[in-house]
């Protein structure tokens, strides 16, 4: 069952916790002409003999350089350090890098000096040739190995970005040698508005914006719900009791929070709903549909929420837009989010072909559950299908108490068929704040389903206990309830950190408190949910 906790003091998470083993330990540790050495575990000069002419590059998550190159306006007598191959194995210094100043500019790769011929001159502030607005530099090789730079205007619909800049919500790293385009071809030159008949959607403070047809926005909002309805999210099970209860009776989680301006909804909903409703057969439209499904998960499967209504509603939703692939509810292009039919139908499905055994000694029978998870990011990017086992122990505790938490080294004896296991672990919610929230569709490998050399995957239904249909919680069954009205779903996430309002970080974190994998077998077939 998902739980919600007010963060308060947990809002500051240390970014270094998830850093690689040899990452720098402190933000801003190294100077601009230094890099952090994974050999000495300290900051080292980039070019020991010419330290004022070199700069660090390839910055880690804490802003410390991992490699070096000569600064603009200088040339290098040794190739720039790239990865560990460029470091002296004994001293850890950037091996042999020596920088020499040029009379004016240098080429982009720092291999030769270059004259500022057909340009606006030379800037001593940047040690680079200069151009007029919306022009870029082009290097020309002359006779006798000489080089010069000239200015070239960017083509219509493109623009120059000489210093780091954000346009239309997209970040562009400064590069005087390349023309850039807005994140959407329908945007104007400044990436601040769309062509006539199109609406600018998304929040520039949260990511790239896009242009969608205004008429399609109207129709999508009429079909699924308005942007105002989408940004309103009700989250349940707010923890109001002792934040560290030692007794179940003190573990109160009966609070409710009504959020009115959830940032990820405002940023993604209109683009995802329009592009999915008017699916054009492209991978971008597929991605938009996956993103819309993820927003339903963020809304905790409240079926009245527009993102959920898009997949659930019989009359105005997406369910009838594609031919069915599977009698339980799968569709072409549109993500399979809800199972169709009663809870009994889903529980009674006998599509799993594999027979299981209690011991490895039984021939031609699996004795362990082998799971796979199709994995997505919030914006719908598909990360692939990968093995899934210790992922259930998704939350860890910080050192020196790591033994009490979950993590990738947790016990997976629960995968043995026929073994009943109940595992408890502690969770430091601060460890979740620096992690990317992912979304999963879970499968069981079914070798007997006849897929040849490929793994056949049987979809595992998910019973989300907080799913809301109106004012009814169909999945919260009593001890004697048969669950005929249960609504099974496909996608889930272990935790939810996308509850921030506006562009502010979240003040709450939602997390799974109980995870139960139920396997029911008979002399005919095995069922899993």
Short mmCIF file of C-alpha atoms in Angstrom, two decimals:
data_model
loop_
_atom_site.label_atom_id
_atom_site.label_comp_id
_atom_site.label_asym_id
_atom_site.label_seq_id
_atom_site.Cartn_x
_atom_site.Cartn_y
_atom_site.Cartn_z
CA UNK A 1 0.00 0.00 0.00
CA UNK A 2 1.48 3.40 -0.95
CA UNK A 3 2.31 5.69 1.97
CA UNK A 4 2.92 9.41 1.99
CA UNK A 5 5.35 11.20 4.27
CA UNK A 6 5.84 14.92 4.79
CA UNK A 7 9.51 15.53 4.13
CA UNK A 8 10.29 18.66 6.11
CA UNK A 9 13.83 18.05 7.30
CA UNK A 10 14.34 15.35 4.68
CA UNK A 11 14.26 17.89 1.84
CA UNK A 12 18.05 18.18 1.62
CA UNK A 13 19.50 15.01 0.13
CA UNK A 14 23.22 14.55 -0.30
CA UNK A 15 24.00 14.16 -3.98
CA UNK A 16 27.20 12.30 -3.20
CA UNK A 17 25.30 9.30 -1.83
CA UNK A 18 24.56 7.97 -5.30
CA UNK A 19 27.89 9.00 -6.83
CA UNK A 20 30.39 6.46 -8.22
CA UNK A 21 33.05 5.08 -5.92
CA UNK A 22 35.79 7.44 -7.12
CA UNK A 23 33.64 10.54 -7.53
CA UNK A 24 34.66 13.74 -5.80
CA UNK A 25 33.28 13.93 -2.25
CA UNK A 26 32.48 17.65 -1.97
CA UNK A 27 30.91 20.19 -4.35
CA UNK A 28 33.31 22.83 -5.69
CA UNK A 29 36.36 21.04 -4.32
CA UNK A 30 38.67 21.60 -7.31
CA UNK A 31 39.77 24.91 -8.86
CA UNK A 32 39.06 25.77 -12.50
CA UNK A 33 42.53 24.56 -13.55
CA UNK A 34 42.31 21.30 -11.60
CA UNK A 35 40.64 17.90 -11.97
CA UNK A 36 39.72 15.29 -9.37
CA UNK A 37 42.06 12.31 -9.68
CA UNK A 38 40.60 8.86 -9.08
CA UNK A 39 44.13 7.65 -8.39
CA UNK A 40 45.12 10.07 -5.63
CA UNK A 41 41.52 10.88 -4.57
CA UNK A 42 42.44 14.56 -4.57
CA UNK A 43 42.45 17.60 -6.84
CA UNK A 44 45.43 17.77 -9.23
CA UNK A 45 46.68 20.52 -11.55
CA UNK A 46 45.65 19.98 -15.14
CA UNK A 47 48.97 21.07 -16.62
CA UNK A 48 51.61 21.22 -13.85
CA UNK A 49 54.11 23.19 -15.95
CA UNK A 50 51.56 25.67 -17.37
CA UNK A 51 48.75 25.64 -14.80
CA UNK A 52 47.28 29.05 -15.73
CA UNK A 53 46.62 27.99 -19.33
CA UNK A 54 44.60 24.82 -18.70
CA UNK A 55 41.03 24.22 -17.55
CA UNK A 56 39.08 21.30 -16.17
CA UNK A 57 36.32 19.69 -18.27
CA UNK A 58 33.88 16.77 -18.05
CA UNK A 59 32.37 17.73 -14.71
CA UNK A 60 30.83 15.21 -12.32
CA UNK A 61 27.57 15.70 -10.45
CA UNK A 62 29.29 17.85 -7.81
CA UNK A 63 30.86 20.23 -10.31
CA UNK A 64 34.42 18.91 -10.15
CA UNK A 65 36.29 18.24 -13.39
CA UNK A 66 37.27 14.69 -14.35
CA UNK A 67 39.55 15.64 -17.28
CA UNK A 68 41.44 18.63 -18.67
CA UNK A 69 42.20 20.57 -21.82
CA UNK A 70 44.11 23.70 -22.73
CA UNK A 71 42.09 26.91 -22.45
CA UNK A 72 40.77 28.87 -25.42
CA UNK A 73 43.52 30.83 -27.15
CA UNK A 74 46.17 28.23 -26.37
CA UNK A 75 47.44 25.09 -28.03
CA UNK A 76 48.33 21.78 -26.41
CA UNK A 77 51.50 19.86 -27.02
CA UNK A 78 49.87 16.72 -25.70
CA UNK A 79 46.40 15.35 -26.44
CA UNK A 80 43.75 16.43 -23.89
CA UNK A 81 43.24 14.02 -21.05
CA UNK A 82 40.25 11.85 -21.87
CA UNK A 83 39.31 9.29 -19.28
CA UNK A 84 41.95 7.44 -17.32
CA UNK A 85 44.13 6.93 -20.39
CA UNK A 86 45.27 10.52 -20.19
CA UNK A 87 46.53 10.37 -16.62
CA UNK A 88 49.99 9.45 -15.36
CA UNK A 89 49.56 6.08 -13.65
CA UNK A 90 52.08 6.93 -10.93
CA UNK A 91 51.40 10.55 -10.00
CA UNK A 92 47.80 10.84 -11.18
CA UNK A 93 48.68 14.07 -12.99
CA UNK A 94 47.27 14.86 -16.41
CA UNK A 95 50.18 13.23 -18.21
CA UNK A 96 52.43 15.61 -20.09
CA UNK A 97 49.82 18.26 -20.91
CA UNK A 98 51.57 21.53 -21.76
CA UNK A 99 49.67 24.61 -23.00
CA UNK A 100 51.16 27.44 -25.07
CA UNK A 101 49.48 30.81 -25.62
CA UNK A 102 48.63 31.92 -29.18
CA UNK A 103 48.89 35.49 -30.56
CA UNK A 104 45.09 35.44 -30.83
CA UNK A 105 42.70 32.49 -31.06
CA UNK A 106 43.32 28.76 -31.32
CA UNK A 107 41.51 26.06 -33.25
CA UNK A 108 38.68 24.22 -31.59
CA UNK A 109 40.78 21.13 -30.91
CA UNK A 110 43.67 23.27 -29.55
CA UNK A 111 46.03 21.85 -32.18
CA UNK A 112 47.01 25.13 -33.85
CA UNK A 113 46.72 28.89 -33.54
CA UNK A 114 44.18 30.67 -35.76
CA UNK A 115 43.76 34.23 -37.04
CA UNK A 116 40.45 36.12 -36.68
CA UNK A 117 40.17 37.14 -40.34
CA UNK A 118 36.54 37.58 -41.50
CA UNK A 119 35.21 38.11 -37.98
CA UNK A 120 34.35 41.02 -35.68
CA UNK A 121 37.74 40.81 -34.03
CA UNK A 122 39.17 39.13 -30.98
CA UNK A 123 37.92 39.17 -27.38
CA UNK A 124 40.49 39.13 -24.62
CA UNK A 125 37.73 38.14 -22.19
CA UNK A 126 36.95 34.85 -23.94
CA UNK A 127 40.23 34.43 -25.90
CA UNK A 128 38.08 33.79 -28.96
CA UNK A 129 37.15 35.48 -32.22
CA UNK A 130 33.83 37.34 -32.15
CA UNK A 131 30.87 37.53 -34.54
CA UNK A 132 27.64 39.45 -34.98
CA UNK A 133 24.38 38.21 -33.49
CA UNK A 134 23.19 34.84 -34.79
CA UNK A 135 26.50 33.98 -36.41
CA UNK A 136 28.90 31.12 -35.69
CA UNK A 137 32.59 30.51 -36.28
CA UNK A 138 33.95 28.33 -39.06
CA UNK A 139 37.62 27.31 -39.19
CA UNK A 140 39.47 27.46 -42.51
CA UNK A 141 42.84 25.87 -43.24
CA UNK A 142 45.17 27.92 -45.39
CA UNK A 143 48.55 27.32 -46.92
CA UNK A 144 51.58 26.12 -44.96
CA UNK A 145 49.43 24.70 -42.18
CA UNK A 146 47.93 28.03 -41.14
CA UNK A 147 44.38 28.43 -39.85
CA UNK A 148 41.88 31.28 -39.78
CA UNK A 149 38.32 31.75 -38.59
CA UNK A 150 35.38 33.36 -40.31
CA UNK A 151 31.79 34.15 -39.28
CA UNK A 152 28.82 32.50 -40.96
CA UNK A 153 25.16 33.39 -40.35
CA UNK A 154 22.84 30.65 -39.05
CA UNK A 155 20.13 29.55 -41.46
CA UNK A 156 16.51 30.64 -40.92
CA UNK A 157 14.92 28.66 -38.11
CA UNK A 158 18.23 28.18 -36.32
CA UNK A 159 20.21 30.33 -33.91
CA UNK A 160 23.66 30.67 -32.36
CA UNK A 161 24.32 29.95 -28.67
CA UNK A 162 27.76 31.14 -27.61
CA UNK A 163 27.17 30.78 -23.87
CA UNK A 164 24.99 28.34 -21.93
CA UNK A 165 21.36 29.26 -22.46
CA UNK A 166 17.87 27.83 -22.06
CA UNK A 167 15.34 28.37 -24.85
CA UNK A 168 11.87 26.88 -24.98
CA UNK A 169 12.73 24.90 -21.87
CA UNK A 170 15.64 23.15 -23.60
CA UNK A 171 19.19 23.66 -22.32
CA UNK A 172 21.82 24.52 -24.92
CA UNK A 173 25.46 24.33 -23.95
CA UNK A 174 27.45 27.25 -25.27
CA UNK A 175 29.17 26.42 -28.56
CA UNK A 176 30.31 29.14 -31.01
CA UNK A 177 30.70 26.57 -33.78
CA UNK A 178 27.14 25.21 -34.10
CA UNK A 179 23.70 26.56 -34.98
CA UNK A 180 20.82 25.22 -32.89
CA UNK A 181 17.09 24.67 -33.34
CA UNK A 182 14.18 25.19 -30.96
CA UNK A 183 12.85 22.03 -29.30
CA UNK A 184 9.83 22.21 -31.65
CA UNK A 185 9.92 23.16 -35.33
CA UNK A 186 6.66 25.13 -34.94
CA UNK A 187 8.25 27.62 -32.52
CA UNK A 188 9.28 31.14 -33.45
CA UNK A 189 12.92 32.24 -33.58
CA UNK A 190 13.05 32.94 -29.83
CA UNK A 191 11.36 29.64 -28.92
CA UNK A 192 8.75 31.61 -26.96
CA UNK A 193 5.61 31.07 -29.06
CA UNK A 194 4.16 28.76 -31.68
CA UNK A 195 2.89 29.25 -35.22
CA UNK A 196 -0.70 30.26 -35.79
CA UNK A 197 -3.12 27.48 -34.93
CA UNK A 198 -0.74 25.89 -32.43
CA UNK A 199 -0.50 26.18 -28.64
CA UNK A 200 2.71 26.23 -26.63
CA UNK A 201 2.49 23.53 -23.94
CA UNK A 202 4.81 22.57 -21.13
CA UNK A 203 6.68 24.59 -18.52
CA UNK A 204 10.00 26.05 -19.67
CA UNK A 205 11.27 25.92 -16.08
CA UNK A 206 10.81 22.12 -16.03
CA UNK A 207 11.97 21.01 -19.48
CA UNK A 208 11.53 21.34 -23.25
CA UNK A 209 8.22 22.79 -24.42
CA UNK A 210 6.35 21.78 -27.55
CA UNK A 211 3.69 23.00 -29.96
CA UNK A 212 0.43 21.12 -30.49
CA UNK A 213 -2.61 22.05 -32.53
CA UNK A 214 -4.95 24.29 -30.57
CA UNK A 215 -8.00 22.40 -31.83
CA UNK A 216 -6.47 19.13 -30.61
CA UNK A 217 -5.85 20.62 -27.17
CA UNK A 218 -9.52 21.53 -26.93
CA UNK A 219 -10.63 18.06 -28.00
CA UNK A 220 -8.22 16.28 -25.64
CA UNK A 221 -9.41 18.37 -22.70
CA UNK A 222 -13.02 17.65 -23.62
CA UNK A 223 -12.30 13.92 -23.87
CA UNK A 224 -10.12 13.38 -20.81
CA UNK A 225 -10.16 16.50 -18.65
CA UNK A 226 -8.76 20.00 -18.46
CA UNK A 227 -5.24 21.00 -17.51
CA UNK A 228 -6.64 22.41 -14.26
CA UNK A 229 -8.15 19.03 -13.42
CA UNK A 230 -4.90 17.29 -14.33
CA UNK A 231 -2.76 19.44 -12.04
CA UNK A 232 -5.10 18.69 -9.10
CA UNK A 233 -3.94 15.53 -7.37
CA UNK A 234 -5.31 13.95 -4.21
CA UNK A 235 -2.78 11.89 -2.30
CA UNK A 236 -3.75 9.58 0.53
CA UNK A 237 -2.14 7.98 3.57
CA UNK A 238 -0.28 11.03 4.82
CA UNK A 239 1.76 9.91 7.79
CA UNK A 240 0.54 12.01 10.72
CA UNK A 241 1.79 9.95 13.66
CA UNK A 242 5.25 9.16 14.98
CA UNK A 243 7.73 9.40 12.05
CA UNK A 244 9.68 6.49 13.54
CA UNK A 245 7.00 4.28 15.15
CA UNK A 246 8.06 1.19 17.04
CA UNK A 247 4.49 -0.04 17.37
CA UNK A 248 1.93 -0.56 14.60
CA UNK A 249 -0.70 1.33 16.59
CA UNK A 250 1.45 4.48 16.48
CA UNK A 251 2.02 4.23 12.73
CA UNK A 252 -0.81 6.61 11.76
CA UNK A 253 -1.22 7.28 8.04
CA UNK A 254 -4.77 8.51 7.67
CA UNK A 255 -4.11 12.05 6.42
CA UNK A 256 -5.05 13.37 2.98
CA UNK A 257 -3.31 16.04 0.91
CA UNK A 258 -4.99 17.96 -1.93
CA UNK A 259 -2.41 19.38 -4.33
CA UNK A 260 -3.64 21.96 -6.83
CA UNK A 261 -0.69 22.69 -9.12
CA UNK A 262 1.44 19.57 -9.54
CA UNK A 263 4.34 20.64 -11.76
CA UNK A 264 4.88 17.45 -13.77
CA UNK A 265 1.19 17.39 -14.70
CA UNK A 266 1.30 20.99 -15.90
CA UNK A 267 4.46 20.27 -17.87
CA UNK A 268 3.55 16.95 -19.50
CA UNK A 269 -0.22 16.40 -19.52
CA UNK A 270 -1.33 18.42 -22.56
CA UNK A 271 1.53 17.28 -24.78
CA UNK A 272 1.11 13.63 -23.78
CA UNK A 273 -2.69 13.56 -24.05
CA UNK A 274 -2.84 15.34 -27.43
CA UNK A 275 -0.06 13.36 -29.09
CA UNK A 276 -1.48 10.08 -27.79
CA UNK A 277 -5.07 10.88 -28.76
CA UNK A 278 -3.91 11.87 -32.26
CA UNK A 279 -1.34 9.10 -32.57
CA UNK A 280 0.52 9.48 -35.87
CA UNK A 281 2.34 6.15 -35.78
CA UNK A 282 5.69 7.66 -34.75
CA UNK A 283 7.92 6.73 -31.84
CA UNK A 284 7.31 10.21 -30.38
CA UNK A 285 3.59 9.46 -30.20
CA UNK A 286 4.34 6.09 -28.56
CA UNK A 287 6.49 7.91 -26.01
CA UNK A 288 3.70 10.42 -25.33
CA UNK A 289 1.26 7.59 -24.61
CA UNK A 290 3.71 5.98 -22.20
CA UNK A 291 4.16 9.35 -20.46
CA UNK A 292 0.39 9.74 -20.13
CA UNK A 293 0.21 6.29 -18.52
CA UNK A 294 2.96 7.27 -16.09
CA UNK A 295 1.01 10.37 -15.07
CA UNK A 296 -1.87 8.09 -14.10
CA UNK A 297 0.51 6.20 -11.82
CA UNK A 298 1.67 9.52 -10.32
CA UNK A 299 -2.03 10.28 -9.65
CA UNK A 300 -2.23 6.97 -7.70
CA UNK A 301 -4.77 5.50 -10.12
CA UNK A 302 -7.57 7.91 -9.24
CA UNK A 303 -9.80 6.96 -12.17
CA UNK A 304 -11.39 10.42 -12.35
CA UNK A 305 -7.99 12.01 -12.98
CA UNK A 306 -7.64 12.96 -16.68
CA UNK A 307 -4.49 10.86 -17.19
CA UNK A 308 -6.30 7.76 -15.87
CA UNK A 309 -9.59 8.61 -17.55
CA UNK A 310 -7.75 8.54 -20.89
CA UNK A 311 -7.18 4.81 -20.48
CA UNK A 312 -10.19 3.86 -18.37
CA UNK A 313 -13.22 5.69 -19.77
CA UNK A 314 -15.26 3.59 -22.23
CA UNK A 315 -16.82 6.53 -24.06
CA UNK A 316 -14.14 9.21 -24.37
CA UNK A 317 -10.95 7.31 -23.54
CA UNK A 318 -8.37 5.61 -25.73
CA UNK A 319 -9.61 2.06 -25.25
CA UNK A 320 -11.46 1.85 -28.55
CA UNK A 321 -8.83 3.56 -30.69
CA UNK A 322 -6.74 0.46 -31.29
CA UNK A 323 -7.53 -3.16 -32.09
CA UNK A 324 -7.02 -5.52 -29.13
CA UNK A 325 -3.98 -7.78 -29.01
CA UNK A 326 -4.94 -9.65 -25.87
CA UNK A 327 -8.32 -10.54 -24.40
CA UNK A 328 -7.28 -9.01 -21.07
CA UNK A 329 -6.89 -5.52 -22.45
CA UNK A 330 -3.64 -4.92 -24.37
CA UNK A 331 -3.70 -2.48 -27.30
CA UNK A 332 -1.46 -1.56 -30.21
CA UNK A 333 0.53 1.63 -29.48
CA UNK A 334 -1.56 2.57 -26.44
CA UNK A 335 0.00 1.30 -23.19
CA UNK A 336 -1.85 -1.54 -21.52
CA UNK A 337 -2.67 0.12 -18.21
CA UNK A 338 -5.86 -1.60 -17.01
CA UNK A 339 -7.03 -5.20 -17.16
CA UNK A 340 -10.51 -5.70 -18.56
CA UNK A 341 -13.03 -8.05 -17.03
CA UNK A 342 -13.74 -8.81 -13.39
CA UNK A 343 -11.21 -9.52 -10.68
CA UNK A 344 -12.24 -13.17 -10.91
CA UNK A 345 -11.43 -13.24 -14.63
CA UNK A 346 -7.95 -11.89 -14.03
CA UNK A 347 -7.26 -14.21 -11.10
CA UNK A 348 -8.60 -17.16 -13.04
CA UNK A 349 -6.60 -16.56 -16.20
CA UNK A 350 -4.66 -19.69 -17.13
CA UNK A 351 -2.52 -18.30 -19.89
CA UNK A 352 0.73 -19.23 -18.14
CA UNK A 353 2.07 -22.35 -19.87
CA UNK A 354 5.04 -23.19 -17.64
CA UNK A 355 4.79 -25.85 -14.96
CA UNK A 356 6.76 -25.25 -11.76
CA UNK A 357 8.44 -27.61 -9.32
CA UNK A 358 9.44 -27.29 -5.67
CA UNK A 359 12.94 -28.59 -6.32
CA UNK A 360 15.63 -28.21 -8.95
CA UNK A 361 15.80 -32.02 -9.16
CA UNK A 362 12.51 -32.16 -11.09
CA UNK A 363 13.37 -32.33 -14.77
CA UNK A 364 11.96 -29.86 -17.30
CA UNK A 365 10.37 -27.71 -14.61
CA UNK A 366 11.38 -24.31 -13.28
CA UNK A 367 11.76 -24.08 -9.51
CA UNK A 368 12.45 -20.34 -9.37
CA UNK A 369 10.34 -17.41 -10.47
CA UNK A 370 12.25 -15.48 -13.13
CA UNK A 371 10.87 -11.95 -13.47
CA UNK A 372 11.46 -9.23 -16.05
CA UNK A 373 10.48 -5.57 -15.91
CA UNK A 374 9.82 -3.25 -18.84
CA UNK A 375 11.14 0.07 -17.52
CA UNK A 376 10.17 3.65 -18.40
CA UNK A 377 11.12 7.16 -17.33
CA UNK A 378 8.45 9.76 -16.54
CA UNK A 379 8.53 11.26 -20.04
CA UNK A 380 7.82 7.84 -21.58
CA UNK A 381 11.33 6.87 -22.63
CA UNK A 382 11.63 3.06 -22.77
CA UNK A 383 14.79 1.91 -21.00
CA UNK A 384 14.46 -1.75 -21.97
CA UNK A 385 13.37 -4.96 -20.29
CA UNK A 386 15.70 -6.29 -17.62
CA UNK A 387 15.87 -8.92 -14.85
CA UNK A 388 13.88 -8.04 -11.74
CA UNK A 389 14.52 -9.57 -8.31
CA UNK A 390 16.21 -7.54 -5.56
CA UNK A 391 14.48 -4.46 -7.02
CA UNK A 392 11.64 -5.17 -4.59
CA UNK A 393 14.00 -4.06 -1.80
CA UNK A 394 14.04 -0.63 -3.37
CA UNK A 395 14.97 1.52 -0.36
CA UNK A 396 18.18 1.51 1.65
CA UNK A 397 19.54 2.98 4.87
CA UNK A 398 22.62 5.14 5.16
CA UNK A 399 25.97 4.10 6.55
CA UNK A 400 26.78 2.82 9.09
CA UNK A 401 23.32 1.19 9.32
CA UNK A 402 23.16 -0.20 5.76
CA UNK A 403 22.62 -3.74 7.10
CA UNK A 404 19.07 -2.80 8.12
CA UNK A 405 17.99 -1.50 4.70
CA UNK A 406 17.21 -3.02 1.34
CA UNK A 407 19.37 -2.74 -1.77
CA UNK A 408 20.74 -4.87 -4.62
CA UNK A 409 22.35 -7.42 -2.27
CA UNK A 410 19.09 -8.31 -0.51
CA UNK A 411 18.02 -11.92 -0.13
CA UNK A 412 16.08 -13.29 -3.12
CA UNK A 413 15.02 -16.62 -1.66
CA UNK A 414 11.43 -15.51 -2.30
CA UNK A 415 11.97 -16.42 -5.96
CA UNK A 416 11.93 -20.14 -5.05
CA UNK A 417 8.60 -21.61 -6.10
CA UNK A 418 6.41 -22.69 -3.19
CA UNK A 419 8.39 -20.81 -0.57
CA UNK A 420 6.47 -18.41 1.69
CA UNK A 421 8.70 -15.53 2.75
CA UNK A 422 7.95 -12.31 4.61
CA UNK A 423 10.82 -9.83 4.68
CA UNK A 424 11.08 -6.53 6.54
CA UNK A 425 13.66 -3.83 5.88
CA UNK A 426 14.21 -0.26 7.02
CA UNK A 427 13.93 2.66 4.60
CA UNK A 428 15.70 6.00 4.84
CA UNK A 429 13.49 8.10 2.56
CA UNK A 430 16.29 10.58 2.01
CA UNK A 431 18.01 7.96 -0.15
CA UNK A 432 15.09 8.16 -2.60
CA UNK A 433 15.27 11.90 -3.18
CA UNK A 434 18.39 11.77 -5.34
CA UNK A 435 17.18 8.81 -7.40
CA UNK A 436 15.25 8.91 -10.64
CA UNK A 437 11.73 7.60 -10.27
CA UNK A 438 11.09 4.80 -12.76
CA UNK A 439 7.93 3.00 -13.86
CA UNK A 440 7.62 -0.74 -14.39
CA UNK A 441 5.50 -3.31 -16.24
CA UNK A 442 6.22 -6.67 -14.62
CA UNK A 443 6.43 -10.05 -16.40
CA UNK A 444 7.15 -13.68 -15.53
CA UNK A 445 9.36 -15.67 -17.90
CA UNK A 446 7.32 -18.52 -19.38
CA UNK A 447 9.69 -20.93 -21.22
CA UNK A 448 6.89 -23.30 -22.31
CA UNK A 449 4.90 -20.66 -24.18
CA UNK A 450 6.66 -21.45 -27.46
CA UNK A 451 8.69 -18.34 -28.30
CA UNK A 452 11.70 -20.21 -29.65
CA UNK A 453 15.01 -18.67 -28.66
CA UNK A 454 13.29 -15.62 -27.17
CA UNK A 455 11.93 -15.41 -23.63
CA UNK A 456 8.15 -15.56 -23.52
CA UNK A 457 6.87 -13.06 -20.99
CA UNK A 458 3.61 -13.51 -19.07
CA UNK A 459 2.22 -10.19 -17.77
CA UNK A 460 1.80 -10.02 -13.99
CA UNK A 461 -1.31 -8.09 -12.88
CA UNK A 462 -0.90 -5.49 -10.13
CA UNK A 463 -3.57 -4.90 -7.46
CA UNK A 464 -3.06 -1.26 -6.42
CA UNK A 465 -4.84 -0.93 -3.08
CA UNK A 466 -5.33 2.84 -3.30
CA UNK A 467 -7.02 2.82 -6.72
CA UNK A 468 -10.09 5.07 -6.47
CA UNK A 469 -13.20 4.72 -8.63
CA UNK A 470 -15.31 7.72 -7.65
CA UNK A 471 -15.51 7.48 -3.86
CA UNK A 472 -15.04 3.71 -3.89
CA UNK A 473 -11.87 1.72 -3.22
CA UNK A 474 -12.62 -1.52 -5.10
CA UNK A 475 -9.27 -3.14 -4.30
CA UNK A 476 -9.53 -2.81 -0.52
CA UNK A 477 -11.16 -6.13 0.27
CA UNK A 478 -12.15 -7.47 3.67
CA UNK A 479 -11.14 -10.89 4.87
CA UNK A 480 -14.24 -12.45 3.34
CA UNK A 481 -14.42 -10.35 0.18
CA UNK A 482 -14.06 -12.25 -3.08
CA UNK A 483 -12.61 -9.32 -5.00
CA UNK A 484 -15.03 -9.61 -7.92
CA UNK A 485 -14.94 -5.83 -8.35
CA UNK A 486 -11.13 -5.63 -8.17
CA UNK A 487 -9.49 -3.55 -10.89
CA UNK A 488 -6.06 -4.89 -11.79
CA UNK A 489 -3.46 -2.65 -13.44
CA UNK A 490 -0.15 -3.19 -15.21
CA UNK A 491 2.18 -0.34 -14.27
CA UNK A 492 3.59 0.71 -10.92
CA UNK A 493 6.38 2.68 -9.29
CA UNK A 494 8.06 1.99 -5.96
CA UNK A 495 7.99 5.60 -4.83
CA UNK A 496 6.61 8.93 -5.99
CA UNK A 497 8.66 12.12 -5.78
CA UNK A 498 6.72 13.96 -8.52
CA UNK A 499 4.35 15.71 -6.12
CA UNK A 500 5.96 19.14 -6.12
CA UNK A 501 3.69 22.10 -6.82
CA UNK A 502 4.74 24.60 -9.45
CA UNK A 503 8.47 24.36 -10.09
CA UNK A 504 9.26 23.72 -6.44
CA UNK A 505 10.68 20.38 -5.26
CA UNK A 506 8.24 18.04 -3.60
CA UNK A 507 7.27 18.50 0.04
CA UNK A 508 6.00 14.93 0.18
CA UNK A 509 7.22 11.54 -0.87
CA UNK A 510 4.92 8.61 -1.52
CA UNK A 511 6.35 5.13 -1.04
CA UNK A 512 5.23 1.51 -1.07
CA UNK A 513 4.80 0.20 2.46
CA UNK A 514 3.68 -3.37 1.69
CA UNK A 515 4.58 -5.37 -1.41
CA UNK A 516 3.01 -8.81 -1.74
CA UNK A 517 3.77 -11.22 -4.59
CA UNK A 518 0.97 -13.78 -4.58
CA UNK A 519 1.44 -17.05 -6.49
CA UNK A 520 -1.48 -19.45 -6.66
CA UNK A 521 -1.09 -22.85 -8.26
CA UNK A 522 -3.28 -25.82 -9.05
CA UNK A 523 -2.77 -29.17 -10.71
CA UNK A 524 -3.44 -27.40 -14.00
CA UNK A 525 -1.82 -23.98 -14.04
CA UNK A 526 -0.02 -21.36 -11.96
CA UNK A 527 -1.39 -17.85 -11.47
CA UNK A 528 0.60 -14.84 -10.31
CA UNK A 529 -0.27 -11.31 -9.20
#
